[in-house]
Amino acid sequence: MDPTRADRDLAKTFDDIEHLDRPGCLDRWREVFGRSPPKYLSPQFMKRVLIWELQNRELGGLSAKTERRLLNIALGKTPPPSLKPGSHLVREWNGCTYQIEVVDRGFVMDGKTWRSLSAIAKHITGAHWSGPRFFGVQ
């Protein structure tokens, strides 16, 4: 089957789903997922999920890496942001401005290399801080 025909077939399937009533959505859900949908889903929401699922099956879904990241976010385990070497962080604290450069093995401030942002935050404030939070990179 040529891609143009496949695209038309997929578009037709999506259009058919868009015109389903509630009983039609329930039947199509059972057909696609092999079980009834959770109670109280609106027909509009079921249509969106059905189209999403069929599109993923036909055109490919998310990468495994993206799925893992989304799962971790859903579980409240947000991954720390990655700071790339060469990045600069700037923080003003009690009237002084501090500039940090991200390097391969840590962070540089005033010519001194530090292993963590938290150590720098403690040096600046005199108190224990989450370094990423202090520098606004969380």
Short mmCIF file of N, CA, C and O in Angstrom, two decimals:
data_model
loop_
_atom_site.label_atom_id
_atom_site.label_comp_id
_atom_site.label_asym_id
_atom_site.label_seq_id
_atom_site.Cartn_x
_atom_site.Cartn_y
_atom_site.Cartn_z
N MET A 1 0.84 -1.17 0.00
CA MET A 1 0.00 0.00 0.00
C MET A 1 0.90 1.24 0.00
O MET A 1 1.83 1.34 0.77
N ASP A 2 0.62 2.19 -0.88
CA ASP A 2 1.45 3.39 -0.96
C ASP A 2 1.15 4.32 0.22
O ASP A 2 0.07 4.27 0.80
N PRO A 3 2.12 5.17 0.59
CA PRO A 3 1.94 6.03 1.76
C PRO A 3 0.71 6.93 1.66
O PRO A 3 0.05 7.20 2.64
N THR A 4 0.39 7.39 0.47
CA THR A 4 -0.75 8.28 0.31
C THR A 4 -2.04 7.55 0.67
O THR A 4 -2.89 8.08 1.36
N ARG A 5 -2.16 6.32 0.26
CA ARG A 5 -3.34 5.53 0.59
C ARG A 5 -3.39 5.25 2.10
O ARG A 5 -4.45 5.33 2.72
N ALA A 6 -2.24 4.92 2.69
CA ALA A 6 -2.19 4.67 4.13
C ALA A 6 -2.61 5.92 4.90
O ALA A 6 -3.35 5.83 5.88
N ASP A 7 -2.14 7.09 4.45
CA ASP A 7 -2.51 8.34 5.10
C ASP A 7 -4.02 8.58 5.00
O ASP A 7 -4.65 9.01 5.96
N ARG A 8 -4.58 8.31 3.83
CA ARG A 8 -6.03 8.49 3.65
C ARG A 8 -6.80 7.53 4.54
O ARG A 8 -7.81 7.92 5.14
N ASP A 9 -6.34 6.28 4.62
CA ASP A 9 -7.03 5.29 5.46
C ASP A 9 -6.99 5.71 6.93
O ASP A 9 -7.99 5.59 7.65
N LEU A 10 -5.85 6.19 7.38
CA LEU A 10 -5.72 6.63 8.77
C LEU A 10 -6.61 7.85 9.02
O LEU A 10 -7.31 7.92 10.04
N ALA A 11 -6.61 8.80 8.09
CA ALA A 11 -7.46 9.98 8.23
C ALA A 11 -8.93 9.58 8.28
O ALA A 11 -9.71 10.13 9.06
N LYS A 12 -9.32 8.61 7.48
CA LYS A 12 -10.71 8.12 7.47
C LYS A 12 -11.04 7.49 8.81
O LYS A 12 -12.12 7.72 9.37
N THR A 13 -10.13 6.69 9.36
CA THR A 13 -10.35 6.06 10.66
C THR A 13 -10.52 7.12 11.74
O THR A 13 -11.43 7.04 12.58
N PHE A 14 -9.68 8.14 11.71
CA PHE A 14 -9.79 9.22 12.69
C PHE A 14 -11.11 9.96 12.54
O PHE A 14 -11.77 10.29 13.53
N ASP A 15 -11.51 10.21 11.31
CA ASP A 15 -12.79 10.89 11.05
C ASP A 15 -13.96 10.05 11.56
O ASP A 15 -14.90 10.59 12.16
N ASP A 16 -13.88 8.75 11.34
CA ASP A 16 -14.93 7.85 11.84
C ASP A 16 -15.03 7.93 13.36
O ASP A 16 -16.13 7.97 13.92
N ILE A 17 -13.88 7.95 14.03
CA ILE A 17 -13.88 8.05 15.50
C ILE A 17 -14.49 9.38 15.94
O ILE A 17 -15.28 9.41 16.89
N GLU A 18 -14.16 10.46 15.26
CA GLU A 18 -14.68 11.78 15.63
C GLU A 18 -16.21 11.82 15.60
O GLU A 18 -16.82 12.60 16.31
N HIS A 19 -16.84 11.00 14.77
CA HIS A 19 -18.29 11.02 14.62
C HIS A 19 -19.01 9.96 15.45
O HIS A 19 -20.21 9.77 15.30
N LEU A 20 -18.29 9.28 16.35
CA LEU A 20 -18.93 8.27 17.20
C LEU A 20 -19.76 8.92 18.30
O LEU A 20 -19.39 9.96 18.84
N ASP A 21 -20.88 8.28 18.62
CA ASP A 21 -21.64 8.69 19.80
C ASP A 21 -21.08 7.92 21.00
O ASP A 21 -20.13 7.14 20.87
N ARG A 22 -21.64 8.12 22.19
CA ARG A 22 -21.10 7.47 23.40
C ARG A 22 -21.08 5.95 23.28
O ARG A 22 -20.04 5.35 23.55
N PRO A 23 -22.18 5.29 22.87
CA PRO A 23 -22.12 3.82 22.74
C PRO A 23 -21.07 3.38 21.72
O PRO A 23 -20.37 2.39 21.91
N GLY A 24 -20.92 4.16 20.64
CA GLY A 24 -19.90 3.84 19.64
C GLY A 24 -18.49 3.97 20.21
O GLY A 24 -17.60 3.15 19.93
N CYS A 25 -18.28 4.99 21.05
CA CYS A 25 -16.97 5.18 21.70
C CYS A 25 -16.66 4.00 22.62
O CYS A 25 -15.53 3.49 22.63
N LEU A 26 -17.68 3.57 23.38
CA LEU A 26 -17.48 2.44 24.29
C LEU A 26 -17.13 1.17 23.52
O LEU A 26 -16.21 0.44 23.90
N ASP A 27 -17.84 0.92 22.42
CA ASP A 27 -17.56 -0.27 21.60
C ASP A 27 -16.15 -0.20 21.01
O ASP A 27 -15.40 -1.18 21.04
N ARG A 28 -15.81 0.96 20.46
CA ARG A 28 -14.49 1.11 19.83
C ARG A 28 -13.38 0.96 20.87
O ARG A 28 -12.33 0.38 20.61
N TRP A 29 -13.60 1.51 22.08
CA TRP A 29 -12.61 1.39 23.16
C TRP A 29 -12.35 -0.08 23.47
O TRP A 29 -11.21 -0.50 23.60
N ARG A 30 -13.44 -0.85 23.63
CA ARG A 30 -13.29 -2.29 23.92
C ARG A 30 -12.53 -2.99 22.80
O ARG A 30 -11.72 -3.88 23.05
N GLU A 31 -12.81 -2.60 21.57
CA GLU A 31 -12.14 -3.20 20.41
C GLU A 31 -10.64 -2.90 20.42
O GLU A 31 -9.82 -3.77 20.18
N VAL A 32 -10.28 -1.66 20.72
CA VAL A 32 -8.88 -1.23 20.68
C VAL A 32 -8.10 -1.71 21.90
O VAL A 32 -6.98 -2.19 21.78
N PHE A 33 -8.69 -1.60 23.09
CA PHE A 33 -7.97 -1.89 24.33
C PHE A 33 -8.30 -3.24 24.95
O PHE A 33 -7.64 -3.66 25.91
N GLY A 34 -9.35 -3.90 24.46
CA GLY A 34 -9.70 -5.22 24.99
C GLY A 34 -10.39 -5.19 26.35
O GLY A 34 -10.47 -6.21 27.02
N ARG A 35 -10.86 -4.03 26.75
CA ARG A 35 -11.58 -3.90 28.02
C ARG A 35 -12.41 -2.61 27.96
O ARG A 35 -12.19 -1.76 27.11
N SER A 36 -13.32 -2.47 28.90
CA SER A 36 -14.14 -1.26 28.97
C SER A 36 -13.30 -0.09 29.48
O SER A 36 -12.36 -0.29 30.23
N PRO A 37 -13.67 1.11 29.09
CA PRO A 37 -12.94 2.28 29.60
C PRO A 37 -13.29 2.54 31.06
O PRO A 37 -14.29 2.04 31.55
N PRO A 38 -12.47 3.32 31.74
CA PRO A 38 -12.83 3.73 33.11
C PRO A 38 -14.18 4.45 33.06
O PRO A 38 -14.52 5.11 32.08
N LYS A 39 -14.93 4.32 34.14
CA LYS A 39 -16.25 4.97 34.20
C LYS A 39 -16.12 6.48 34.10
O LYS A 39 -15.12 7.07 34.50
N TYR A 40 -17.16 7.08 33.60
CA TYR A 40 -17.34 8.53 33.56
C TYR A 40 -16.41 9.27 32.61
O TYR A 40 -16.27 10.48 32.73
N LEU A 41 -15.76 8.57 31.68
CA LEU A 41 -14.98 9.29 30.67
C LEU A 41 -15.96 9.90 29.67
O LEU A 41 -16.92 9.26 29.25
N SER A 42 -15.69 11.12 29.30
CA SER A 42 -16.56 11.76 28.30
C SER A 42 -16.27 11.17 26.93
O SER A 42 -15.15 10.71 26.65
N PRO A 43 -17.26 11.20 26.04
CA PRO A 43 -17.02 10.73 24.67
C PRO A 43 -15.87 11.48 23.99
O PRO A 43 -15.06 10.89 23.29
N GLN A 44 -15.78 12.80 24.23
CA GLN A 44 -14.71 13.59 23.61
C GLN A 44 -13.34 13.11 24.07
O GLN A 44 -12.41 12.98 23.27
N PHE A 45 -13.20 12.82 25.36
CA PHE A 45 -11.92 12.32 25.87
C PHE A 45 -11.62 10.95 25.30
O PHE A 45 -10.48 10.67 24.89
N MET A 46 -12.62 10.07 25.27
CA MET A 46 -12.40 8.73 24.71
C MET A 46 -11.96 8.82 23.25
O MET A 46 -11.07 8.09 22.82
N LYS A 47 -12.55 9.73 22.49
CA LYS A 47 -12.17 9.91 21.08
C LYS A 47 -10.69 10.31 20.97
O LYS A 47 -9.97 9.78 20.13
N ARG A 48 -10.27 11.23 21.82
CA ARG A 48 -8.87 11.68 21.78
C ARG A 48 -7.91 10.53 22.11
O ARG A 48 -6.88 10.37 21.47
N VAL A 49 -8.28 9.73 23.13
CA VAL A 49 -7.42 8.61 23.51
C VAL A 49 -7.39 7.56 22.40
O VAL A 49 -6.33 7.02 22.07
N LEU A 50 -8.54 7.29 21.81
CA LEU A 50 -8.60 6.31 20.72
C LEU A 50 -7.74 6.74 19.54
O LEU A 50 -6.97 5.95 18.98
N ILE A 51 -7.86 7.99 19.16
CA ILE A 51 -7.06 8.51 18.04
C ILE A 51 -5.57 8.46 18.38
O ILE A 51 -4.75 8.05 17.57
N TRP A 52 -5.21 8.85 19.60
CA TRP A 52 -3.82 8.81 20.05
C TRP A 52 -3.27 7.39 19.95
O TRP A 52 -2.18 7.16 19.41
N GLU A 53 -4.02 6.44 20.48
CA GLU A 53 -3.56 5.05 20.49
C GLU A 53 -3.41 4.50 19.09
O GLU A 53 -2.40 3.86 18.76
N LEU A 54 -4.38 4.73 18.24
CA LEU A 54 -4.30 4.23 16.86
C LEU A 54 -3.16 4.89 16.09
O LEU A 54 -2.48 4.25 15.29
N GLN A 55 -2.98 6.18 16.33
CA GLN A 55 -1.87 6.89 15.68
C GLN A 55 -0.53 6.30 16.11
O GLN A 55 0.36 6.07 15.30
N ASN A 56 -0.39 6.02 17.42
CA ASN A 56 0.85 5.41 17.91
C ASN A 56 1.08 4.04 17.32
O ASN A 56 2.20 3.68 16.96
N ARG A 57 0.02 3.26 17.22
CA ARG A 57 0.15 1.91 16.66
C ARG A 57 0.54 1.96 15.19
O ARG A 57 1.34 1.16 14.73
N GLU A 58 -0.02 2.89 14.47
CA GLU A 58 0.21 2.98 13.02
C GLU A 58 1.53 3.67 12.69
O GLU A 58 2.26 3.24 11.82
N LEU A 59 1.84 4.75 13.40
CA LEU A 59 2.99 5.58 13.04
C LEU A 59 4.16 5.45 14.00
O LEU A 59 5.21 6.01 13.76
N GLY A 60 3.96 4.73 15.09
CA GLY A 60 5.03 4.58 16.08
C GLY A 60 4.77 5.49 17.26
O GLY A 60 4.28 6.60 17.11
N GLY A 61 5.10 4.99 18.42
CA GLY A 61 4.83 5.74 19.65
C GLY A 61 6.04 6.50 20.12
O GLY A 61 6.95 6.81 19.36
N LEU A 62 6.05 6.77 21.40
CA LEU A 62 7.15 7.49 22.01
C LEU A 62 8.36 6.59 22.15
O LEU A 62 8.23 5.37 22.26
N SER A 63 9.52 7.19 22.21
CA SER A 63 10.73 6.41 22.44
C SER A 63 10.72 5.87 23.87
O SER A 63 10.04 6.42 24.74
N ALA A 64 11.47 4.82 24.10
CA ALA A 64 11.54 4.23 25.45
C ALA A 64 12.06 5.26 26.45
O ALA A 64 11.59 5.34 27.58
N LYS A 65 13.01 6.08 26.04
CA LYS A 65 13.56 7.11 26.92
C LYS A 65 12.49 8.12 27.31
O LYS A 65 12.37 8.50 28.48
N THR A 66 11.68 8.54 26.35
CA THR A 66 10.62 9.50 26.63
C THR A 66 9.57 8.88 27.54
O THR A 66 9.08 9.52 28.47
N GLU A 67 9.22 7.62 27.29
CA GLU A 67 8.24 6.94 28.15
C GLU A 67 8.74 6.84 29.58
O GLU A 67 7.98 7.08 30.52
N ARG A 68 10.02 6.51 29.77
CA ARG A 68 10.59 6.44 31.13
C ARG A 68 10.55 7.80 31.81
O ARG A 68 10.20 7.92 32.98
N ARG A 69 10.89 8.83 31.05
CA ARG A 69 10.89 10.17 31.64
C ARG A 69 9.49 10.60 32.04
O ARG A 69 9.28 11.15 33.13
N LEU A 70 8.51 10.33 31.19
CA LEU A 70 7.13 10.68 31.52
C LEU A 70 6.63 9.88 32.73
O LEU A 70 5.93 10.43 33.59
N LEU A 71 7.00 8.61 32.81
CA LEU A 71 6.61 7.80 33.96
C LEU A 71 7.21 8.36 35.24
O LEU A 71 6.52 8.49 36.25
N ASN A 72 8.48 8.72 35.20
CA ASN A 72 9.12 9.30 36.39
C ASN A 72 8.47 10.62 36.80
O ASN A 72 8.28 10.88 37.98
N ILE A 73 8.11 11.44 35.82
CA ILE A 73 7.42 12.69 36.13
C ILE A 73 6.07 12.39 36.76
O ILE A 73 5.69 13.01 37.76
N ALA A 74 5.34 11.43 36.20
CA ALA A 74 4.03 11.06 36.75
C ALA A 74 4.15 10.53 38.18
O ALA A 74 3.26 10.74 39.01
N LEU A 75 5.26 9.88 38.49
CA LEU A 75 5.49 9.34 39.84
C LEU A 75 6.09 10.39 40.78
O LEU A 75 6.39 10.09 41.93
N GLY A 76 6.27 11.60 40.28
CA GLY A 76 6.83 12.66 41.11
C GLY A 76 8.34 12.63 41.20
O GLY A 76 8.92 13.28 42.06
N LYS A 77 8.97 11.87 40.34
CA LYS A 77 10.44 11.76 40.35
C LYS A 77 10.99 12.52 39.15
O LYS A 77 11.40 11.93 38.16
N THR A 78 10.97 13.83 39.24
CA THR A 78 11.46 14.60 38.11
C THR A 78 12.97 14.51 38.04
O THR A 78 13.65 14.67 39.06
N PRO A 79 13.49 14.25 36.87
CA PRO A 79 14.95 14.13 36.74
C PRO A 79 15.60 15.50 36.90
O PRO A 79 15.01 16.51 36.55
N PRO A 80 16.80 15.51 37.48
CA PRO A 80 17.48 16.80 37.62
C PRO A 80 17.84 17.34 36.24
O PRO A 80 18.11 16.58 35.32
N PRO A 81 17.82 18.64 36.09
CA PRO A 81 18.19 19.19 34.80
C PRO A 81 19.66 18.92 34.52
O PRO A 81 20.46 18.85 35.44
N SER A 82 19.99 18.75 33.27
CA SER A 82 21.39 18.52 32.95
C SER A 82 22.03 19.86 32.60
O SER A 82 21.52 20.61 31.79
N LEU A 83 23.10 20.14 33.28
CA LEU A 83 23.85 21.36 33.03
C LEU A 83 25.04 21.01 32.16
O LEU A 83 25.83 20.15 32.51
N LYS A 84 25.14 21.66 31.04
CA LYS A 84 26.20 21.35 30.10
C LYS A 84 27.43 22.21 30.36
O LYS A 84 27.30 23.39 30.69
N PRO A 85 28.62 21.62 30.21
CA PRO A 85 29.83 22.41 30.36
C PRO A 85 29.78 23.64 29.46
O PRO A 85 29.34 23.58 28.32
N GLY A 86 30.21 24.75 30.02
CA GLY A 86 30.17 26.02 29.30
C GLY A 86 28.98 26.88 29.71
O GLY A 86 28.96 28.08 29.43
N SER A 87 28.00 26.27 30.38
CA SER A 87 26.86 27.05 30.86
C SER A 87 27.29 27.94 32.01
O SER A 87 28.24 27.64 32.73
N HIS A 88 26.59 29.04 32.18
CA HIS A 88 26.88 29.97 33.26
C HIS A 88 25.63 30.17 34.10
O HIS A 88 24.54 30.30 33.57
N LEU A 89 25.81 30.18 35.41
CA LEU A 89 24.73 30.45 36.34
C LEU A 89 25.07 31.75 37.06
O LEU A 89 26.22 31.99 37.42
N VAL A 90 24.06 32.56 37.28
CA VAL A 90 24.26 33.82 37.97
C VAL A 90 23.25 33.91 39.10
O VAL A 90 22.07 33.63 38.91
N ARG A 91 23.72 34.30 40.28
CA ARG A 91 22.83 34.44 41.43
C ARG A 91 23.24 35.67 42.22
O ARG A 91 24.41 35.88 42.51
N GLU A 92 22.25 36.48 42.55
CA GLU A 92 22.48 37.64 43.41
C GLU A 92 22.08 37.24 44.81
O GLU A 92 21.04 36.61 45.02
N TRP A 93 22.95 37.52 45.79
CA TRP A 93 22.66 37.18 47.19
C TRP A 93 23.19 38.29 48.08
O TRP A 93 24.39 38.60 48.04
N ASN A 94 22.32 38.89 48.86
CA ASN A 94 22.67 39.97 49.78
C ASN A 94 23.51 41.07 49.12
O ASN A 94 24.53 41.51 49.64
N GLY A 95 23.09 41.46 47.93
CA GLY A 95 23.74 42.57 47.24
C GLY A 95 24.97 42.19 46.43
O GLY A 95 25.54 43.04 45.76
N CYS A 96 25.40 40.95 46.48
CA CYS A 96 26.56 40.49 45.70
C CYS A 96 26.08 39.58 44.58
O CYS A 96 25.15 38.79 44.77
N THR A 97 26.74 39.67 43.44
CA THR A 97 26.40 38.81 42.31
C THR A 97 27.47 37.73 42.18
O THR A 97 28.67 38.04 42.17
N TYR A 98 27.03 36.49 42.09
CA TYR A 98 27.93 35.35 41.97
C TYR A 98 27.74 34.71 40.60
O TYR A 98 26.61 34.48 40.18
N GLN A 99 28.87 34.46 39.92
CA GLN A 99 28.81 33.81 38.61
C GLN A 99 29.49 32.46 38.70
O GLN A 99 30.61 32.35 39.19
N ILE A 100 28.81 31.45 38.21
CA ILE A 100 29.29 30.08 38.25
C ILE A 100 29.40 29.58 36.82
O ILE A 100 28.48 29.76 36.02
N GLU A 101 30.50 28.92 36.50
CA GLU A 101 30.64 28.28 35.19
C GLU A 101 30.59 26.77 35.38
O GLU A 101 31.24 26.22 36.27
N VAL A 102 29.80 26.10 34.53
CA VAL A 102 29.71 24.65 34.56
C VAL A 102 30.87 24.10 33.75
O VAL A 102 31.09 24.50 32.60
N VAL A 103 31.66 23.20 34.37
CA VAL A 103 32.77 22.55 33.68
C VAL A 103 32.57 21.04 33.76
O VAL A 103 31.68 20.56 34.46
N ASP A 104 33.40 20.28 33.07
CA ASP A 104 33.26 18.82 33.02
C ASP A 104 33.23 18.17 34.40
O ASP A 104 32.49 17.25 34.64
N ARG A 105 34.04 18.64 35.30
CA ARG A 105 34.17 17.98 36.61
C ARG A 105 33.58 18.77 37.77
O ARG A 105 33.98 18.59 38.91
N GLY A 106 32.66 19.68 37.47
CA GLY A 106 32.05 20.44 38.56
C GLY A 106 31.67 21.84 38.14
O GLY A 106 31.17 22.07 37.04
N PHE A 107 31.98 22.79 39.03
CA PHE A 107 31.57 24.16 38.85
C PHE A 107 32.70 25.08 39.28
O PHE A 107 33.39 24.79 40.25
N VAL A 108 32.89 26.17 38.55
CA VAL A 108 33.96 27.10 38.87
C VAL A 108 33.36 28.43 39.30
O VAL A 108 32.50 28.99 38.61
N MET A 109 33.83 28.90 40.47
CA MET A 109 33.45 30.23 40.96
C MET A 109 34.70 30.91 41.47
O MET A 109 35.43 30.33 42.28
N ASP A 110 34.97 32.08 40.96
CA ASP A 110 36.14 32.86 41.37
C ASP A 110 37.44 32.07 41.24
O ASP A 110 38.31 32.12 42.11
N GLY A 111 37.55 31.28 40.18
CA GLY A 111 38.76 30.53 39.91
C GLY A 111 38.91 29.24 40.69
O GLY A 111 39.85 28.48 40.49
N LYS A 112 37.98 28.93 41.60
CA LYS A 112 38.04 27.71 42.39
C LYS A 112 37.00 26.71 41.85
O LYS A 112 35.87 27.09 41.59
N THR A 113 37.41 25.46 41.73
CA THR A 113 36.50 24.42 41.26
C THR A 113 35.81 23.75 42.43
O THR A 113 36.46 23.37 43.41
N TRP A 114 34.50 23.61 42.32
CA TRP A 114 33.67 22.99 43.35
C TRP A 114 33.02 21.74 42.76
O TRP A 114 32.69 21.71 41.58
N ARG A 115 32.81 20.75 43.60
CA ARG A 115 32.20 19.50 43.12
C ARG A 115 30.69 19.59 42.99
O ARG A 115 30.07 18.86 42.23
N SER A 116 30.06 20.50 43.77
CA SER A 116 28.60 20.57 43.73
C SER A 116 28.11 22.00 43.88
O SER A 116 28.78 22.85 44.48
N LEU A 117 26.91 22.24 43.38
CA LEU A 117 26.28 23.54 43.56
C LEU A 117 25.90 23.76 45.01
O LEU A 117 25.91 24.89 45.51
N SER A 118 25.58 22.69 45.71
CA SER A 118 25.20 22.81 47.12
C SER A 118 26.38 23.32 47.96
O SER A 118 26.19 24.13 48.88
N ALA A 119 27.58 22.87 47.64
CA ALA A 119 28.77 23.35 48.36
C ALA A 119 28.97 24.84 48.11
O ALA A 119 29.33 25.59 49.03
N ILE A 120 28.73 25.27 46.90
CA ILE A 120 28.87 26.70 46.58
C ILE A 120 27.80 27.50 47.32
O ILE A 120 28.09 28.55 47.90
N ALA A 121 26.57 26.99 47.31
CA ALA A 121 25.47 27.68 48.00
C ALA A 121 25.77 27.81 49.49
O ALA A 121 25.53 28.86 50.10
N LYS A 122 26.33 26.77 50.09
CA LYS A 122 26.67 26.82 51.52
C LYS A 122 27.79 27.84 51.75
O LYS A 122 27.76 28.59 52.73
N HIS A 123 28.77 27.86 50.85
CA HIS A 123 29.87 28.84 50.96
C HIS A 123 29.33 30.27 50.88
O HIS A 123 29.76 31.14 51.65
N ILE A 124 28.38 30.51 50.00
CA ILE A 124 27.84 31.85 49.82
C ILE A 124 26.97 32.27 51.00
O ILE A 124 27.08 33.38 51.51
N THR A 125 26.10 31.36 51.45
CA THR A 125 25.09 31.73 52.45
C THR A 125 25.48 31.40 53.88
O THR A 125 24.91 31.94 54.82
N GLY A 126 26.40 30.44 54.03
CA GLY A 126 26.75 29.98 55.37
C GLY A 126 25.76 28.97 55.92
O GLY A 126 25.89 28.51 57.05
N ALA A 127 24.77 28.60 55.13
CA ALA A 127 23.76 27.63 55.57
C ALA A 127 23.62 26.55 54.51
O ALA A 127 23.98 26.75 53.34
N HIS A 128 23.08 25.41 54.92
CA HIS A 128 22.88 24.33 53.96
C HIS A 128 21.70 24.66 53.04
O HIS A 128 20.62 24.97 53.50
N TRP A 129 21.95 24.62 51.75
CA TRP A 129 20.94 24.85 50.72
C TRP A 129 21.01 23.73 49.69
O TRP A 129 22.07 23.16 49.47
N SER A 130 19.91 23.48 49.03
CA SER A 130 19.95 22.68 47.82
C SER A 130 20.57 23.58 46.76
O SER A 130 20.02 24.64 46.43
N GLY A 131 21.72 23.17 46.23
CA GLY A 131 22.40 24.00 45.23
C GLY A 131 21.55 24.27 44.00
O GLY A 131 21.42 25.42 43.56
N PRO A 132 20.94 23.21 43.42
CA PRO A 132 20.10 23.47 42.25
C PRO A 132 18.95 24.43 42.56
O PRO A 132 18.63 25.30 41.76
N ARG A 133 18.37 24.31 43.75
CA ARG A 133 17.29 25.23 44.12
C ARG A 133 17.83 26.66 44.29
O ARG A 133 17.23 27.63 43.83
N PHE A 134 18.95 26.77 44.97
CA PHE A 134 19.55 28.09 45.21
C PHE A 134 19.83 28.81 43.89
O PHE A 134 19.61 30.00 43.76
N PHE A 135 20.32 28.07 42.90
CA PHE A 135 20.67 28.66 41.62
C PHE A 135 19.53 28.61 40.60
O PHE A 135 19.68 29.02 39.46
N GLY A 136 18.37 28.09 41.02
CA GLY A 136 17.19 28.11 40.16
C GLY A 136 17.24 27.18 38.97
O GLY A 136 16.70 27.48 37.91
N VAL A 137 17.90 26.02 39.14
CA VAL A 137 18.01 25.09 38.01
C VAL A 137 17.25 23.79 38.27
O VAL A 137 17.54 22.78 37.67
N GLN A 138 16.24 23.82 39.14
CA GLN A 138 15.49 22.61 39.37
C GLN A 138 14.16 22.64 38.66
O GLN A 138 13.69 23.62 38.22
#
